[in-house]
């Protein structure tokens, strides 16, 4: 999704800014741009290609500057085009640019604001909401751009993170945030604004997470922050020591592949010391929280939502607590019946997903005060919005299609399920020991599944020639079928649907023919016999089955039935293992098709707009 990198320094920062944009490429974008200020002039280059094209243009034009704003855009208002790419300018009456602006988020009342501007005074060069804001700042400009931003942001509805430069006051950049992430990076004789610490982590000593409603004045050696009440505030400075190093591909062709293979490590780190599983696994602070809840409400989107769906099976079965799982963007806008003794669980890889954040705030507004995040990014907006959090240890995930973030979310959610069961004294000692043993073996079991890659590559050759695919699962493996179908859609662009296998005969069976490959998640659990009947329904209509099963499933290769045998059945945590071959299937099918695997079309890594 959109990314901001902006800096004020004594040195030329043109390529520092583009380097920052390169690090944000993983978030997904369709155009990019940079504006620089030098010798009284604002210059700008924009591109519909990659950031490397911006760098080439900068070299060709010999543009440089000590102050600049750079941006990657993911289109919301206006098609992806060079003219809609940021930075946007507003000009003086001679046509000279005086205001430059980059923006993440959506200004919902931009049409109304646009109509409030004198039509003869401003030429609109784009279809964006952002350009309206640039002209509005110009219109309200009173000789102090800090004060102007303060006044103009009061008129805005929607979400934004902005960086603004005014050429009349070239010793400062102004930033503001409401609903979209924005951080300040503090360097030596230079300061930064960015939507993601990764963009600037090697350039700074400390960073500050701005709060909603904050406006910041950034100079080379100082920063001033005004909060939503209009008061000057100090915000906590975080040392950058804890920021994750810049990722690299190593021996892998894509980040998605690398991240799939990182799962044994990521899951092991998320488990921490599972040998010592006790009431205190999540910390003593949880005592009141876990003792006082009688239901769980999970809010999440996409893959994280499927992790939540799996958790419903676990928590209801192990801890006997009622669980509702809500798609965040739906929950916000429907009437629900709040129960104050609910644990609201927000699941998110990025911790910045606008829908999940809004759902969390909505739940709190309904009086649900017990909030916990399961998140991969410490200090993210969702973590900061919750009273409690458990940070998964996937490490930075670059591939837009989530892989290791999902299996680490599942790991954390299983730990939560057994901890809740312990709190209720309904987990027998023997059972607990068995779960801990399975969890200890989980990383190496994932390693064994990864060694099945050559077999999955054979399947991928078949899928790459199909336009559709169906994924089936039952019980706690149904969300895994959904996740498998989502992975297939995201990286191959092949239409993929997932169903609980029992639903087949209620409609989707009409899709089945010899042209439809049907993937079945078939561990030897108590629903296996039912699932086998569903598989017969597919075979009887000529559908080709691609079955993931363990030895106990007793399903063998046959005409129209292709089986990959998984390691032994892992009981409750088996969904984590069955996720891995589905990730590999999507990856290898995409590899054959030659899609942009790490940055699939139209998608963004961190979805910071509603
Ligand atoms: C997963 O492959 C997706 N790209 C997407 O569905 C993602 O899971 C969703 O946008 C939620 O993101 P989050 O976990 O960062 O909140």
XYZ file of C-alpha atoms and ligand atoms in Angstrom:
626
model
C 0.000 0.000 0.000
C 1.120 3.632 -0.153
C 4.440 4.464 1.445
C 5.961 7.757 2.616
C 9.636 8.597 3.058
C 10.600 12.190 3.673
C 13.723 13.849 5.052
C 15.340 17.138 5.940
C 19.131 17.155 6.066
C 22.287 19.117 5.204
C 23.294 16.542 2.571
C 21.748 15.415 -0.700
C 19.062 12.941 0.318
C 17.657 12.048 -3.126
C 19.006 8.494 -3.134
C 18.436 8.021 0.593
C 14.768 8.602 -0.125
C 14.640 6.254 -3.118
C 16.493 3.623 -1.086
C 13.753 4.012 1.515
C 11.112 3.563 -1.185
C 12.891 0.408 -2.389
C 12.478 -1.031 1.089
C 8.766 -0.248 0.950
C 8.311 -1.909 -2.448
C 7.140 -5.091 -0.742
C 4.031 -3.276 0.461
C 2.791 -3.085 -3.135
C 2.391 0.024 -5.320
C 1.497 1.046 -8.823
C 3.428 4.313 -9.215
C 6.016 6.313 -7.330
C 7.497 9.774 -7.146
C 9.885 12.120 -5.413
C 10.032 15.904 -4.930
C 13.263 17.665 -3.945
C 14.006 21.212 -2.918
C 17.198 23.006 -3.930
C 18.161 26.638 -4.559
C 14.613 27.889 -4.118
C 13.165 25.376 -6.607
C 10.900 22.388 -6.090
C 11.565 19.662 -8.660
C 9.740 16.392 -9.109
C 10.001 13.074 -10.966
C 7.293 10.415 -11.045
C 7.026 7.000 -12.617
C 4.559 4.253 -13.423
C 7.438 1.809 -13.296
C 9.583 0.677 -10.407
C 11.542 2.859 -7.960
C 14.689 2.024 -9.964
C 13.148 4.058 -12.800
C 12.828 7.050 -10.456
C 16.520 6.712 -9.639
C 17.375 6.653 -13.318
C 15.279 9.777 -13.930
C 16.976 11.551 -11.013
C 20.368 10.787 -12.516
C 19.282 11.801 -16.018
C 17.800 15.104 -14.782
C 20.611 15.640 -12.247
C 18.052 16.445 -9.574
C 19.189 16.540 -5.975
C 18.297 18.320 -2.732
C 18.651 18.307 1.044
C 14.891 18.260 1.619
C 12.523 15.877 -0.043
C 9.306 13.924 -0.052
C 9.015 10.502 -1.706
C 6.065 8.176 -2.131
C 4.844 4.866 -3.471
C 1.176 4.998 -4.478
C -1.473 2.262 -4.443
C -4.407 3.741 -6.313
C -7.635 4.516 -4.482
C -8.886 7.803 -6.009
C -7.945 7.974 -9.666
C -6.372 5.349 -11.896
C -2.714 4.414 -11.574
C -1.044 7.067 -13.758
C 1.901 9.381 -13.677
C -0.385 12.372 -13.085
C -2.050 10.754 -10.109
C 1.300 9.728 -8.593
C 2.524 11.696 -5.560
C 4.037 14.123 -4.610
C 1.293 16.567 -5.543
C 2.017 20.245 -5.946
C 0.053 23.416 -5.475
C 1.422 26.456 -7.293
C 1.561 30.222 -6.902
C -0.097 32.544 -9.414
C 2.968 32.318 -11.673
C 2.698 28.539 -11.840
C 5.681 27.941 -9.589
C 5.165 25.033 -7.151
C 5.135 26.212 -3.537
C 3.470 23.339 -1.697
C 4.471 19.678 -2.077
C 2.500 16.907 -0.412
C 2.572 13.124 -0.076
C -0.352 11.308 1.491
C -1.366 7.816 2.619
C -5.028 7.147 3.358
C -8.259 8.553 2.022
C -9.753 12.050 2.440
C -13.422 11.102 2.423
C -14.809 14.655 2.045
C -12.411 15.628 -0.750
C -15.226 16.481 -3.188
C -16.819 18.899 -0.763
C -13.390 20.447 -0.059
C -12.655 20.664 -3.759
C -15.930 22.505 -4.332
C -15.032 24.962 -1.586
C -11.958 26.088 -3.537
C -12.100 28.940 -6.025
C -12.110 27.131 -9.386
C -10.165 29.863 -11.186
C -7.319 29.811 -8.692
C -6.307 26.165 -8.976
C -5.624 23.902 -11.924
C -6.215 20.305 -11.004
C -3.623 18.032 -12.602
C -4.908 14.765 -11.115
C -8.031 12.896 -10.033
C -6.761 12.405 -6.495
C -8.068 13.426 -3.098
C -4.461 14.306 -2.229
C -4.177 17.135 -4.726
C -7.289 18.745 -3.202
C -5.451 18.799 0.110
C -2.375 20.407 -1.463
C -4.522 23.222 -2.891
C -6.428 23.580 0.357
C -3.139 24.100 2.215
C -2.174 26.693 -0.360
C -5.552 28.391 0.060
C -5.308 28.529 3.847
C -1.597 29.364 3.919
C -0.984 32.274 6.304
C 2.817 32.436 6.296
C 3.195 29.572 8.798
C 2.849 26.125 7.259
C 2.844 24.366 10.661
C -0.185 26.414 11.751
C -1.787 25.985 8.328
C -1.570 22.180 8.521
C -3.022 22.372 12.028
C -5.983 24.404 10.759
C -6.587 22.475 7.555
C -6.487 19.016 9.139
C -9.439 20.081 11.284
C -11.491 20.163 8.063
C -10.567 16.647 6.945
C -12.699 13.545 7.235
C -11.089 10.169 6.683
C -7.650 8.808 7.338
C -4.306 10.267 6.491
C -0.606 10.350 7.065
C 0.912 13.316 5.273
C 4.228 15.021 4.773
C 4.093 18.613 3.560
C 6.740 21.019 2.347
C 6.280 24.717 1.633
C 9.012 26.434 -0.372
C 8.447 29.742 1.479
C 9.704 28.037 4.668
C 12.458 25.733 3.451
C 13.825 24.845 6.869
C 11.019 22.495 7.838
C 8.760 19.646 6.813
C 5.368 19.192 8.447
C 3.749 15.828 9.096
C 0.340 14.803 10.382
C -1.383 11.514 11.096
C -4.939 10.375 11.598
C -5.652 6.699 11.181
C -2.641 5.913 8.973
C 0.785 5.137 10.427
C 3.516 7.779 10.457
C 6.762 7.727 12.365
C 9.522 10.254 12.981
C 13.075 9.014 12.508
C 15.750 10.964 14.392
C 19.173 10.965 12.784
C 22.325 13.024 13.234
C 21.664 16.523 11.896
C 18.806 15.125 9.862
C 15.286 13.935 10.573
C 12.784 11.754 8.741
C 9.112 11.029 8.373
C 8.038 7.623 7.153
C 5.065 5.313 7.135
C 7.294 2.315 7.967
C 10.421 2.165 10.135
C 11.970 -0.341 7.736
C 12.458 2.433 5.163
C 14.832 4.426 7.349
C 16.003 2.090 10.116
C 19.672 2.244 9.123
C 19.696 6.064 8.970
C 18.366 6.891 12.418
C 19.173 6.540 16.128
C 15.682 6.805 17.528
C 12.147 6.762 16.331
C 8.859 8.153 17.533
C 5.447 6.668 16.721
C 3.048 9.532 16.164
C -0.426 9.263 17.660
C -3.681 9.993 15.862
C -4.238 13.738 15.703
C -0.533 14.610 16.025
C 1.016 17.313 13.851
C 4.805 17.478 13.718
C 7.267 20.152 12.680
C 10.484 18.542 11.524
C 13.694 20.564 11.326
C 17.247 19.260 10.858
C 18.058 19.355 14.557
C 14.704 19.558 16.263
C 11.157 18.293 16.244
C 7.978 19.740 17.742
C 4.765 17.786 18.123
C 1.297 19.171 18.756
C -1.343 16.650 19.819
C -5.041 16.489 18.990
C -5.823 18.922 21.847
C -3.527 21.527 20.355
C -0.876 21.135 23.089
C 2.844 20.635 22.561
C 3.754 17.087 23.640
C 6.818 14.884 24.046
C 6.436 11.392 22.614
C 8.488 8.393 23.710
C 11.675 7.834 21.698
C 12.341 4.189 20.815
C 15.887 3.116 20.176
C 16.320 1.535 16.744
C 18.366 -1.366 18.150
C 15.305 -3.568 18.080
C 14.416 -2.842 14.506
C 14.784 -5.792 12.212
C 17.676 -5.704 9.767
C 17.015 -5.232 6.080
C 15.901 -8.575 4.672
C 17.600 -10.282 1.754
C 16.663 -13.207 -0.444
C 19.698 -15.391 0.245
C 19.509 -18.577 -1.826
C 15.793 -18.230 -2.609
C 14.173 -16.922 -5.787
C 11.327 -15.154 -4.039
C 10.516 -13.919 -0.564
C 7.410 -16.089 -0.563
C 9.565 -19.194 -0.998
C 12.076 -17.985 1.574
C 9.315 -17.240 4.063
C 7.694 -20.651 3.546
C 11.039 -22.262 4.354
C 11.575 -20.022 7.380
C 8.532 -21.512 9.098
C 10.331 -24.072 11.301
C 12.400 -21.228 12.791
C 9.487 -18.777 12.983
C 7.213 -21.285 14.712
C 9.974 -22.373 17.129
C 10.608 -18.741 18.097
C 6.894 -18.085 18.568
C 6.638 -21.096 20.885
C 9.346 -19.649 23.168
C 9.796 -22.120 26.004
C 6.878 -24.438 25.522
C 8.394 -26.930 27.965
C 7.458 -24.528 30.637
C 3.844 -23.976 29.685
C 2.053 -22.643 32.723
C -0.655 -20.216 33.705
C 1.965 -17.526 33.242
C 2.867 -18.355 29.660
C 1.343 -15.067 28.495
C 2.486 -13.249 31.637
C 1.045 -12.742 35.118
C -0.758 -9.601 33.986
C -3.239 -11.813 32.158
C -4.593 -13.325 35.363
C -7.608 -11.031 35.698
C -8.272 -10.917 31.995
C -8.351 -14.688 31.471
C -10.322 -15.287 34.641
C -13.022 -12.786 33.861
C -14.036 -13.553 30.311
C -16.796 -15.863 29.171
C -16.557 -15.349 25.404
C -14.058 -14.413 22.734
C -14.621 -12.101 19.770
C -11.998 -12.358 17.030
C -11.670 -9.517 14.495
C -9.332 -9.843 11.536
C -9.056 -9.768 7.731
C -7.858 -12.141 5.023
C -5.368 -14.746 6.128
C -5.508 -13.477 9.709
C -9.266 -14.048 9.636
C -8.666 -17.679 8.652
C -6.278 -18.009 11.598
C -9.142 -16.712 13.738
C -11.534 -19.263 12.230
C -9.128 -22.070 13.140
C -8.838 -20.670 16.670
C -12.602 -20.925 17.072
C -12.356 -24.710 16.668
C -9.486 -24.857 19.159
C -10.807 -22.518 21.862
C -14.353 -23.901 21.835
C -13.098 -27.477 21.891
C -10.301 -27.106 24.457
C -11.349 -24.217 26.698
C -15.133 -24.493 26.156
C -15.439 -20.737 25.655
C -17.786 -19.418 23.013
C -15.923 -17.755 20.112
C -17.279 -15.438 17.415
C -15.037 -14.670 14.463
C -15.820 -11.528 12.554
C -14.504 -10.171 9.267
C -13.382 -6.768 10.536
C -14.863 -4.724 7.683
C -18.283 -6.325 8.258
C -18.267 -6.153 12.046
C -17.788 -2.381 12.066
C -20.950 -1.724 10.107
C -23.448 -4.169 11.553
C -25.460 -4.078 14.748
C -24.032 -6.577 17.188
C -24.951 -7.499 20.737
C -21.948 -6.762 22.951
C -21.152 -8.875 25.978
C -18.845 -6.933 28.352
C -17.118 -10.135 29.514
C -15.694 -10.743 26.086
C -12.040 -10.971 25.177
C -11.648 -9.041 21.912
C -8.819 -10.636 19.981
C -7.423 -8.674 17.037
C -5.244 -10.801 14.757
C -2.946 -9.072 12.306
C 0.438 -9.588 10.711
C 1.125 -5.916 10.048
C -0.731 -4.437 12.992
C -1.761 -1.579 10.691
C -4.750 -3.035 8.822
C -7.297 -0.217 8.820
C -10.355 -2.508 8.926
C -9.040 -4.496 11.895
C -8.028 -1.341 13.733
C -11.468 0.178 13.178
C -13.156 -3.050 14.317
C -11.105 -2.960 17.491
C -12.041 0.659 18.160
C -15.663 -0.162 17.379
C -15.642 -3.036 19.899
C -14.177 -0.704 22.528
C -16.826 1.897 21.776
C -19.437 -0.794 22.524
C -17.954 -1.229 25.992
C -15.731 -4.248 25.271
C -12.659 -3.277 27.230
C -10.697 -6.568 27.321
C -8.548 -6.360 24.234
C -5.615 -8.433 23.075
C -3.607 -8.369 19.857
C -1.891 -11.316 18.225
C 0.426 -9.465 15.939
C 3.749 -9.764 14.154
C 4.716 -6.113 14.554
C 5.489 -4.754 17.960
C 4.516 -1.117 18.500
C 2.084 -1.227 15.590
C -1.213 0.655 15.804
C -3.217 -2.480 16.666
C -0.786 -3.491 19.418
C -0.899 0.004 20.852
C -4.701 0.018 20.747
C -4.930 -3.205 22.801
C -4.421 -3.663 26.535
C -2.529 -6.917 25.928
C -0.542 -8.338 23.078
C 1.351 -11.438 22.057
C 3.951 -10.811 19.385
C 4.505 -13.623 16.910
C 8.104 -14.150 15.893
C 7.712 -14.608 12.147
C 10.198 -11.799 11.498
C 9.532 -9.341 8.742
C 7.311 -10.800 6.031
C 7.979 -9.291 2.614
C 5.859 -11.468 0.305
C 2.402 -9.952 -0.041
C 0.944 -13.448 0.285
C 1.179 -14.208 3.956
C 2.822 -17.533 4.855
C 4.975 -17.649 7.980
C 2.822 -14.961 9.588
C -0.154 -17.336 9.319
C 1.520 -20.395 10.834
C 2.952 -18.306 13.665
C -0.491 -16.808 14.302
C -1.867 -20.345 14.488
C 0.919 -21.320 16.872
C 0.146 -18.364 19.150
C -3.571 -19.094 18.987
C -3.071 -22.730 19.940
C -0.946 -21.622 22.899
C -3.732 -19.260 23.883
C -6.315 -22.044 23.572
C -4.477 -24.389 25.918
C -3.698 -21.570 28.332
C -7.401 -20.664 28.517
C -8.195 -24.346 29.056
C -5.710 -24.417 31.957
C -7.284 -21.343 33.487
C -10.591 -23.195 33.463
C -8.963 -26.315 34.884
C -10.349 -28.407 32.062
C -7.076 -29.523 30.569
C -5.957 -32.873 31.952
C -2.275 -33.176 32.831
C -1.758 -35.998 30.348
C -3.407 -34.055 27.562
C -1.334 -30.992 28.358
C 1.898 -32.987 28.274
C 0.869 -34.461 24.924
C 0.110 -31.018 23.431
C 3.431 -29.649 24.661
C 5.218 -32.628 23.135
C 3.461 -32.092 19.784
C 4.294 -28.384 19.890
C 7.949 -29.159 20.611
C 8.050 -31.414 17.559
C 6.126 -28.974 15.390
C 9.130 -27.125 13.871
C 10.773 -30.383 12.765
C 7.436 -31.737 11.505
C 7.114 -28.579 9.359
C 10.640 -29.343 8.132
C 9.471 -32.820 7.036
C 6.513 -31.320 5.177
C 8.855 -28.903 3.394
C 10.805 -31.902 2.090
C 7.674 -32.857 0.110
C 8.322 -29.882 -2.182
C 9.368 -32.007 -5.232
C 6.043 -33.889 -5.120
C 4.102 -30.623 -4.897
C 6.045 -29.249 -7.860
C 4.603 -32.130 -9.915
C 1.068 -31.142 -8.907
C 1.844 -27.513 -9.765
C 2.545 -28.501 -13.401
C -1.070 -29.659 -13.659
C -2.623 -26.697 -11.822
C -0.736 -24.174 -13.959
C -2.892 -25.213 -16.931
C -6.198 -24.857 -15.144
C -8.369 -21.761 -14.835
C -10.203 -22.908 -11.713
C -9.632 -24.957 -8.613
C -11.625 -26.108 -5.625
C -10.303 -26.664 -2.098
C -12.108 -28.833 0.428
C -11.631 -29.435 4.127
C -13.747 -30.249 7.159
C -13.748 -29.138 10.768
C -10.613 -27.307 11.833
C -9.107 -28.020 8.378
C -11.819 -26.065 6.583
C -10.116 -22.696 7.336
C -6.912 -24.272 5.992
C -8.688 -25.050 2.715
C -9.808 -21.396 2.639
C -6.247 -20.245 3.204
C -4.979 -22.610 0.480
C -7.508 -21.162 -1.982
C -6.575 -17.599 -0.990
C -2.887 -18.328 -1.603
C -3.731 -19.819 -5.007
C -5.803 -16.760 -5.999
C -3.277 -14.242 -4.756
C -0.157 -15.454 -6.487
C -1.393 -17.435 -9.524
C -4.566 -15.443 -10.381
C -6.262 -18.836 -10.869
C -9.819 -18.787 -9.617
C -9.876 -20.824 -6.422
C -12.761 -21.486 -4.055
C -12.853 -23.315 -0.776
C -15.766 -25.124 0.818
C -16.388 -27.240 3.856
C -16.595 -30.594 2.049
C -20.068 -31.309 3.452
C -21.403 -28.264 1.584
C -20.350 -29.637 -1.788
C -23.677 -31.218 -2.578
C -25.504 -28.001 -1.646
C -24.232 -26.173 -4.713
C -20.546 -26.224 -5.654
C -20.774 -29.802 -6.936
C -22.262 -28.221 -10.063
C -18.783 -26.857 -10.831
C -17.119 -30.258 -10.764
C -16.081 -31.907 -14.025
C -12.912 -33.450 -15.421
C -11.600 -29.884 -15.862
C -11.812 -29.025 -12.175
C -8.904 -30.020 -9.913
C -10.131 -30.498 -6.366
C -7.637 -30.221 -3.502
C -8.664 -32.098 -0.375
C -7.177 -31.652 3.084
C -7.658 -35.161 4.477
C -5.905 -35.918 7.759
C -6.990 -39.007 9.661
C -9.271 -37.166 12.060
C -12.782 -38.098 13.143
C -14.314 -36.504 10.026
C -12.249 -38.565 7.601
C -14.955 -41.070 6.693
C -17.391 -38.246 5.956
C -14.723 -36.560 3.863
C -14.107 -39.755 1.906
C -17.791 -39.797 0.934
C -17.444 -36.197 -0.283
C -14.407 -37.257 -2.338
C -16.512 -39.996 -3.933
C -19.054 -37.346 -4.906
C -16.280 -35.545 -6.777
C -14.906 -38.684 -8.457
C -18.371 -39.714 -9.582
C -18.560 -36.411 -11.556
C -15.139 -36.902 -13.151
C -13.353 -34.382 -10.902
C -9.630 -34.978 -10.287
C -8.665 -35.176 -6.654
C -5.399 -33.871 -5.208
C -5.372 -35.201 -1.688
C -3.146 -34.323 1.247
C -3.403 -37.197 3.684
C -1.386 -38.970 6.347
C -0.739 -42.687 6.520
C -3.654 -43.203 8.886
C -5.989 -41.754 6.251
C -5.505 -44.906 4.119
C -6.072 -43.091 0.847
C -3.952 -44.313 -2.061
C -3.149 -43.094 -5.532
C -5.709 -44.300 -8.032
C -7.254 -43.143 -11.254
C -8.190 -39.491 -10.698
C -6.859 -39.593 -7.124
C -3.407 -38.125 -6.498
C -2.161 -38.397 -2.955
C 0.743 -36.766 -1.130
C 1.385 -38.414 2.194
C 2.061 -36.071 5.061
C 4.017 -37.073 8.160
C 2.065 -38.666 10.997
C -1.220 -37.070 12.097
C -0.617 -34.277 14.584
C -4.088 -34.122 16.119
C -5.218 -30.676 17.193
C -2.262 -28.829 15.645
C -2.506 -30.640 12.329
C -3.966 -27.489 10.598
C -0.549 -25.834 10.970
C 1.157 -28.671 9.072
C -1.455 -28.946 6.318
C -1.045 -25.237 5.547
C 2.510 -25.706 4.291
C 1.903 -27.901 1.172
C -0.896 -25.545 0.100
C 1.513 -22.594 0.290
C 4.035 -24.538 -1.784
C 1.388 -25.512 -4.326
C 0.403 -21.870 -4.868
C 4.047 -20.798 -5.026
C 5.146 -23.408 -7.589
C 2.063 -22.928 -9.747
C 2.779 -19.178 -9.803
C 6.428 -19.866 -10.627
C 5.390 -21.830 -13.730
C 2.944 -19.084 -14.717
C 5.584 -16.387 -14.255
C 3.493 -14.024 -12.132
C 4.990 -11.352 -9.905
C 4.928 -13.687 -6.888
C 6.065 -11.323 -4.153
C 4.019 -8.401 -5.408
C 0.847 -9.807 -6.967
C -1.158 -7.420 -9.102
C -3.604 -5.090 -7.334
C -2.559 -6.221 -3.849
C -0.705 -4.498 -1.053
C 1.074 -5.920 1.953
C -0.255 -3.615 4.564
C -3.810 -2.442 3.882
C -3.983 0.887 5.651
C -7.181 2.162 4.021
C -10.719 0.946 4.599
C -2.675 -12.623 2.965
O -2.000 -13.413 2.068
C -3.140 -11.345 2.493
N -2.299 -10.685 1.619
C -4.153 -10.576 3.276
O -5.346 -11.310 3.223
C -3.843 -10.223 4.741
O -3.827 -11.377 5.511
C -4.895 -9.233 5.259
O -4.832 -8.057 4.499
C -4.723 -8.923 6.714
O -3.490 -8.338 6.969
P -2.891 -8.243 8.429
O -2.684 -9.634 8.907
O -1.610 -7.489 8.266
O -3.891 -7.522 9.266
